[in-house]
PDB file of C-alpha atoms in Angstrom:
ATOM      1  CA  MET K   9     102.238 129.248 112.119  1.00  0.00           C
ATOM      2  CA  LEU K  10      99.483 129.364 109.427  1.00  0.00           C
ATOM      3  CA  SER K  11      98.576 125.948 108.193  1.00  0.00           C
ATOM      4  CA  GLY K  12      96.155 125.044 105.763  1.00  0.00           C
ATOM      5  CA  GLN K  13      95.531 126.838 102.497  1.00  0.00           C
ATOM      6  CA  LEU K  14      98.604 128.486 101.349  1.00  0.00           C
ATOM      7  CA  PRO K  15      98.457 131.956  99.400  1.00  0.00           C
ATOM      8  CA  LYS K  16      99.210 132.388  95.736  1.00  0.00           C
ATOM      9  CA  THR K  17     101.223 135.525  96.169  1.00  0.00           C
ATOM     10  CA  VAL K  18     103.571 136.846  99.002  1.00  0.00           C
ATOM     11  CA  ASP K  19     105.553 139.880 100.098  1.00  0.00           C
ATOM     12  CA  PRO K  20     108.886 138.370 101.105  1.00  0.00           C
ATOM     13  CA  ARG K  21     109.540 142.071 103.113  1.00  0.00           C
ATOM     14  CA  LYS K  22     106.107 141.825 104.767  1.00  0.00           C
ATOM     15  CA  LEU K  23     106.253 138.237 106.086  1.00  0.00           C
ATOM     16  CA  ALA K  24     109.763 138.714 107.018  1.00  0.00           C
ATOM     17  CA  ARG K  25     109.065 141.580 109.000  1.00  0.00           C
ATOM     18  CA  GLN K  26     106.342 139.209 110.967  1.00  0.00           C
ATOM     19  CA  GLY K  27     108.171 136.271 111.191  1.00  0.00           C
ATOM     20  CA  LEU K  28     105.362 134.701 109.735  1.00  0.00           C
ATOM     21  CA  GLN K  29     105.406 130.979 108.778  1.00  0.00           C
ATOM     22  CA  PHE K  30     103.073 128.754 106.939  1.00  0.00           C
ATOM     23  CA  GLU K  31     102.220 125.433 106.483  1.00  0.00           C
ATOM     24  CA  GLY K  32     100.063 123.496 104.006  1.00  0.00           C
ATOM     25  CA  SER K  33      99.765 121.565 100.663  1.00  0.00           C
ATOM     26  CA  LEU K  34      99.070 122.375  97.173  1.00  0.00           C
ATOM     27  CA  ALA K  35      97.346 119.808  94.518  1.00  0.00           C
ATOM     28  CA  LEU K  36     100.274 118.418  92.337  1.00  0.00           C
ATOM     29  CA  LYS K  37      97.859 119.309  89.112  1.00  0.00           C
ATOM     30  CA  GLN K  38      99.196 122.975  89.503  1.00  0.00           C
ATOM     31  CA  PHE K  39     102.846 122.226  88.617  1.00  0.00           C
ATOM     32  CA  ASP K  40     102.494 122.442  84.868  1.00  0.00           C
ATOM     33  CA  ARG K  41     106.380 122.134  84.451  1.00  0.00           C
ATOM     34  CA  LEU K  42     106.692 119.655  86.833  1.00  0.00           C
ATOM     35  CA  VAL K  43     103.811 117.469  86.184  1.00  0.00           C
ATOM     36  CA  ALA K  44     105.081 117.298  82.382  1.00  0.00           C
ATOM     37  CA  SER K  45     107.970 115.174  83.900  1.00  0.00           C
ATOM     38  CA  LEU K  46     106.137 112.750  85.546  1.00  0.00           C
ATOM     39  CA  ALA K  47     103.784 109.626  85.054  1.00  0.00           C
ATOM     40  CA  ASP K  48     101.038 110.972  86.465  1.00  0.00           C
ATOM     41  CA  ASP K  49      99.454 114.689  88.378  1.00  0.00           C
ATOM     42  CA  GLN K  50      97.755 112.971  91.337  1.00  0.00           C
ATOM     43  CA  GLY K  51      99.260 114.023  94.579  1.00  0.00           C
ATOM     44  CA  GLU K  52     100.325 116.893  96.718  1.00  0.00           C
ATOM     45  CA  VAL K  53     103.034 118.773  97.756  1.00  0.00           C
ATOM     46  CA  LYS K  54     103.702 119.346 101.037  1.00  0.00           C
ATOM     47  CA  VAL K  55     105.293 122.974 102.025  1.00  0.00           C
ATOM     48  CA  PHE K  56     106.761 124.497 105.137  1.00  0.00           C
ATOM     49  CA  LEU K  57     107.886 128.349 104.996  1.00  0.00           C
ATOM     50  CA  HIS K  58     109.331 130.743 107.195  1.00  0.00           C
ATOM     51  CA  PHE K  59     109.895 133.961 106.655  1.00  0.00           C
ATOM     52  CA  TYR K  60     111.969 136.401 109.203  1.00  0.00           C
ATOM     53  CA  MET K  61     114.598 138.929 109.371  1.00  0.00           C
ATOM     54  CA  SER K  62     118.723 137.986 109.759  1.00  0.00           C
ATOM     55  CA  GLU K  63     120.691 139.756 112.031  1.00  0.00           C
ATOM     56  CA  ASP K  64     122.073 142.188 109.560  1.00  0.00           C
ATOM     57  CA  HIS K  65     118.007 142.830 108.699  1.00  0.00           C
ATOM     58  CA  ARG K  66     117.519 140.817 105.447  1.00  0.00           C
ATOM     59  CA  VAL K  67     115.045 139.003 104.182  1.00  0.00           C
ATOM     60  CA  VAL K  68     115.137 135.485 105.175  1.00  0.00           C
ATOM     61  CA  LEU K  69     113.047 132.652 103.654  1.00  0.00           C
ATOM     62  CA  GLU K  70     113.795 128.852 105.122  1.00  0.00           C
ATOM     63  CA  GLY K  71     111.497 125.691 104.940  1.00  0.00           C
ATOM     64  CA  HIS K  72     111.197 122.936 103.001  1.00  0.00           C
ATOM     65  CA  VAL K  73     108.856 121.457 100.060  1.00  0.00           C
ATOM     66  CA  GLU K  74     108.479 116.987  99.653  1.00  0.00           C
ATOM     67  CA  ALA K  75     106.285 115.132  97.607  1.00  0.00           C
ATOM     68  CA  ASN K  76     105.778 111.542  96.522  1.00  0.00           C
ATOM     69  CA  LEU K  77     106.169 111.931  92.981  1.00  0.00           C
ATOM     70  CA  LYS K  78     105.468 109.017  90.288  1.00  0.00           C
ATOM     71  CA  MET K  79     108.035 108.552  87.795  1.00  0.00           C
ATOM     72  CA  ILE K  80     108.797 105.859  84.907  1.00  0.00           C
ATOM     73  CA  CYS K  81     111.502 103.571  86.569  1.00  0.00           C
ATOM     74  CA  GLN K  82     114.496 103.326  83.944  1.00  0.00           C
ATOM     75  CA  ARG K  83     114.709  99.623  84.709  1.00  0.00           C
ATOM     76  CA  CYS K  84     111.854  98.507  84.421  1.00  0.00           C
ATOM     77  CA  LEU K  85     109.900 100.969  82.863  1.00  0.00           C
ATOM     78  CA  ASP K  86     106.820 100.526  85.916  1.00  0.00           C
ATOM     79  CA  VAL K  87     105.912 103.412  87.673  1.00  0.00           C
ATOM     80  CA  ALA K  88     107.958 104.084  90.691  1.00  0.00           C
ATOM     81  CA  GLU K  89     107.077 106.358  93.286  1.00  0.00           C
ATOM     82  CA  LEU K  90     109.947 108.569  94.638  1.00  0.00           C
ATOM     83  CA  PRO K  91     109.827 110.842  97.883  1.00  0.00           C
ATOM     84  CA  VAL K  92     111.429 114.454  96.745  1.00  0.00           C
ATOM     85  CA  ARG K  93     112.132 116.763  99.318  1.00  0.00           C
ATOM     86  CA  SER K  94     114.088 120.243  98.608  1.00  0.00           C
ATOM     87  CA  ASP K  95     115.176 122.450 101.316  1.00  0.00           C
ATOM     88  CA  LEU K  96     114.727 125.997 100.833  1.00  0.00           C
ATOM     89  CA  ASN K  97     117.506 128.764 102.310  1.00  0.00           C
ATOM     90  CA  LEU K  98     116.950 132.032 100.524  1.00  0.00           C
ATOM     91  CA  MET K  99     117.915 135.374 101.541  1.00  0.00           C
ATOM     92  CA  GLY K 100     116.284 138.366  99.725  1.00  0.00           C
ATOM     93  CA  VAL K 101     118.380 140.520  97.260  1.00  0.00           C
ATOM     94  CA  LEU K 102     118.096 143.435  95.246  1.00  0.00           C
ATOM     95  CA  THR K 103     120.695 143.317  92.608  1.00  0.00           C
ATOM     96  CA  ASP K 104     123.141 140.745  91.358  1.00  0.00           C
ATOM     97  CA  GLU K 105     125.916 142.033  93.223  1.00  0.00           C
ATOM     98  CA  GLN K 106     123.878 141.312  96.506  1.00  0.00           C
ATOM     99  CA  ALA K 107     123.461 138.066  94.775  1.00  0.00           C
ATOM    100  CA  ARG K 108     127.021 137.415  94.693  1.00  0.00           C
ATOM    101  CA  SER K 109     127.833 138.218  97.925  1.00  0.00           C
ATOM    102  CA  LEU K 110     125.298 135.854  99.733  1.00  0.00           C
ATOM    103  CA  PRO K 111     126.917 134.109 103.013  1.00  0.00           C
ATOM    104  CA  GLU K 112     127.623 130.470 102.306  1.00  0.00           C
ATOM    105  CA  GLY K 113     124.794 128.094 103.105  1.00  0.00           C
ATOM    106  CA  TYR K 114     121.812 130.917 100.647  1.00  0.00           C
ATOM    107  CA  GLU K 115     121.017 131.407  97.532  1.00  0.00           C
ATOM    108  CA  PRO K 116     119.266 134.448  96.101  1.00  0.00           C
ATOM    109  CA  LEU K 117     115.587 135.460  96.222  1.00  0.00           C
ATOM    110  CA  MET K 118     115.329 138.117  93.932  1.00  0.00           C
ATOM    111  CA  LEU K 119     113.166 140.828  95.561  1.00  0.00           C
ATOM    112  CA  GLN K 120     110.623 142.881  93.692  1.00  0.00           C
ATOM    113  CA  GLU K 121     108.197 146.120  94.565  1.00  0.00           C
ATOM    114  CA  GLU K 122     105.243 143.518  93.842  1.00  0.00           C
ATOM    115  CA  PRO K 123     104.316 140.522  95.597  1.00  0.00           C
ATOM    116  CA  MET K 124     105.700 137.663  94.259  1.00  0.00           C
ATOM    117  CA  GLU K 125     104.253 134.053  92.851  1.00  0.00           C
ATOM    118  CA  LEU K 126     104.645 131.551  95.305  1.00  0.00           C
ATOM    119  CA  LEU K 127     103.740 128.177  92.705  1.00  0.00           C
ATOM    120  CA  PRO K 128     106.824 129.032  90.215  1.00  0.00           C
ATOM    121  CA  LEU K 129     109.122 129.192  93.555  1.00  0.00           C
ATOM    122  CA  LEU K 130     108.008 126.017  94.739  1.00  0.00           C
ATOM    123  CA  GLU K 131     108.253 124.416  91.464  1.00  0.00           C
ATOM    124  CA  GLU K 132     111.490 125.191  90.508  1.00  0.00           C
ATOM    125  CA  GLU K 133     112.772 123.989  93.860  1.00  0.00           C
ATOM    126  CA  LEU K 134     111.040 120.507  93.407  1.00  0.00           C
ATOM    127  CA  LEU K 135     112.085 120.634  89.462  1.00  0.00           C
ATOM    128  CA  LEU K 136     115.718 120.900  90.524  1.00  0.00           C
ATOM    129  CA  SER K 137     115.583 118.281  93.011  1.00  0.00           C
ATOM    130  CA  LEU K 138     114.077 115.554  90.636  1.00  0.00           C
ATOM    131  CA  PRO K 139     116.647 112.591  90.075  1.00  0.00           C
ATOM    132  CA  ILE K 140     118.405 112.558  86.760  1.00  0.00           C
ATOM    133  CA  VAL K 141     117.442 109.174  86.011  1.00  0.00           C
ATOM    134  CA  ALA K 142     114.566 107.640  87.532  1.00  0.00           C
ATOM    135  CA  TYR K 143     114.556 103.690  89.887  1.00  0.00           C
ATOM    136  CA  HIS K 144     112.825 101.727  91.788  1.00  0.00           C
ATOM    137  CA  PRO K 145     115.304 100.857  94.772  1.00  0.00           C
ATOM    138  CA  PRO K 146     116.521  97.640  93.878  1.00  0.00           C
ATOM    139  CA  GLU K 147     114.737  95.211  95.962  1.00  0.00           C
ATOM    140  CA  ALA K 148     111.448  96.917  95.115  1.00  0.00           C
ATOM    141  CA  CYS K 149     112.387  96.614  91.158  1.00  0.00           C
ATOM    142  CA  GLN K 150     110.493  93.841  89.088  1.00  0.00           C
ATOM    143  CA  VAL K 151     113.204  94.066  86.308  1.00  0.00           C
ATOM    144  CA  GLN K 152     114.179  90.492  84.798  1.00  0.00           C
ATOM    145  CA  GLN K 153     117.802  89.673  86.414  1.00  0.00           C
ATOM    146  CA  ASN K 154     118.002  86.880  83.695  1.00  0.00           C
ATOM    147  CA  PHE K 155     117.308  88.227  79.874  1.00  0.00           C
ATOM    148  CA  THR K 156     116.720  84.267  78.766  1.00  0.00           C
ATOM    149  CA  THR K 157     113.943  81.664  78.873  1.00  0.00           C
ATOM    150  CA  GLU K 158     116.126  78.862  80.668  1.00  0.00           C
ATOM    151  CA  SER K 159     115.076  77.958  84.149  1.00  0.00           C
ATOM    152  CA  ASP K 160     117.159  78.614  87.043  1.00  0.00           C
ATOM    153  CA  GLU K 161     118.769  74.798  87.107  1.00  0.00           C
ATOM    154  CA  GLU K 162     119.436  75.356  83.185  1.00  0.00           C
ATOM    155  CA  ALA K 163     121.180  78.553  84.178  1.00  0.00           C
ATOM    156  CA  GLU K 164     123.381  77.209  86.648  1.00  0.00           C
ATOM    157  CA  ALA K 165     124.409  74.446  84.561  1.00  0.00           C
ATOM    158  CA  SER K 166     125.197  76.701  81.618  1.00  0.00           C
ATOM    159  CA  ALA K 167     127.406  78.680  84.114  1.00  0.00           C
ATOM    160  CA  ALA K 168     129.406  75.702  85.502  1.00  0.00           C
ATOM    161  CA  GLN K 169     130.268  74.571  81.699  1.00  0.00           C
ATOM    162  CA  ALA K 170     131.232  78.120  80.914  1.00  0.00           C
ATOM    163  CA  GLU K 171     133.409  77.865  83.981  1.00  0.00           C
ATOM    164  CA  GLU K 172     134.871  74.531  83.105  1.00  0.00           C
ATOM    165  CA  GLU K 173     136.091  75.412  79.675  1.00  0.00           C
ATOM    166  CA  LYS K 174     137.590  78.622  80.630  1.00  0.00           C
ATOM    167  CA  LYS K 175     139.742  76.516  83.260  1.00  0.00           C
ATOM    168  CA  ARG K 176     140.672  74.108  80.143  1.00  0.00           C
ATOM    169  CA  ARG K 177     141.747  77.152  77.401  1.00  0.00           C
ATOM    170  CA  ASN K 178     144.027  78.963  80.135  1.00  0.00           C
ATOM    171  CA  PRO K 179     147.192  79.268  78.476  1.00  0.00           C
ATOM    172  CA  PHE K 180     149.156  78.803  81.357  1.00  0.00           C
ATOM    173  CA  SER K 181     148.007  75.864  82.200  1.00  0.00           C
ATOM    174  CA  VAL K 182     150.664  73.773  80.269  1.00  0.00           C
ATOM    175  CA  LEU K 183     152.981  75.519  82.648  1.00  0.00           C
ATOM    176  CA  ALA K 184     151.592  74.169  86.073  1.00  0.00           C
ATOM    177  CA  SER K 185     152.554  70.827  84.408  1.00  0.00           C
ATOM    178  CA  LEU K 186     155.996  71.650  83.702  1.00  0.00           C
ATOM    179  CA  LYS K 187     156.031  73.065  87.747  1.00  0.00           C
ATOM    180  CA  THR K 188     158.216  70.305  89.758  1.00  0.00           C
ATOM    181  CA  ASP K 189     159.554  70.550  93.199  1.00  0.00           C
ATOM    182  CA  THR K 190     163.189  70.082  93.084  1.00  0.00           C
ATOM    183  CA  THR K 191     164.072  70.728  95.914  1.00  0.00           C
ATOM    184  CA  GLU K 192     163.835  68.300  98.756  1.00  0.00           C
ATOM    185  CA  PRO K 193     164.021  68.684 101.904  1.00  0.00           C
ATOM    186  CA  LYS K 194     167.033  67.623 103.840  1.00  0.00           C
TER     187      LYS K 194
END
């Protein structure tokens, strides 16, 4: 396994024949499209990649990409640090026909004659793993539960008064007073 600095370009066929594994990290600043969706560009992206040949001699790339990304919480509009992880299960293909006939659980990795750039592939995986709407976990969010300026005691008193009024305005409460038990046990 090769640790540390990740290569900028890779030749998936060559790496799969050698059965190489890579582990390392990249600065978040390098992911331009991803950073555009974030609150800041500080941090790193951790990467683990394993290239190998399948039993039917096809190029396979497995691994994962993960990062703690700072996004704006849509509840409180404060910065929320969210863990994002994307698992890679890619199989090399040359044509669209091969891509359509991949075994279940694999996504296509278009192989080309020249080495492919690693950064755009990893960035795409992270972009697809971003939440549609970013939130803090409920216990960590600083959003106000009540959007009023009244104290807790005043809020409880208002709620009790509203409940009492609701009971008084019940149109069926008249029927309750008409109900009498006419059957006597014998």
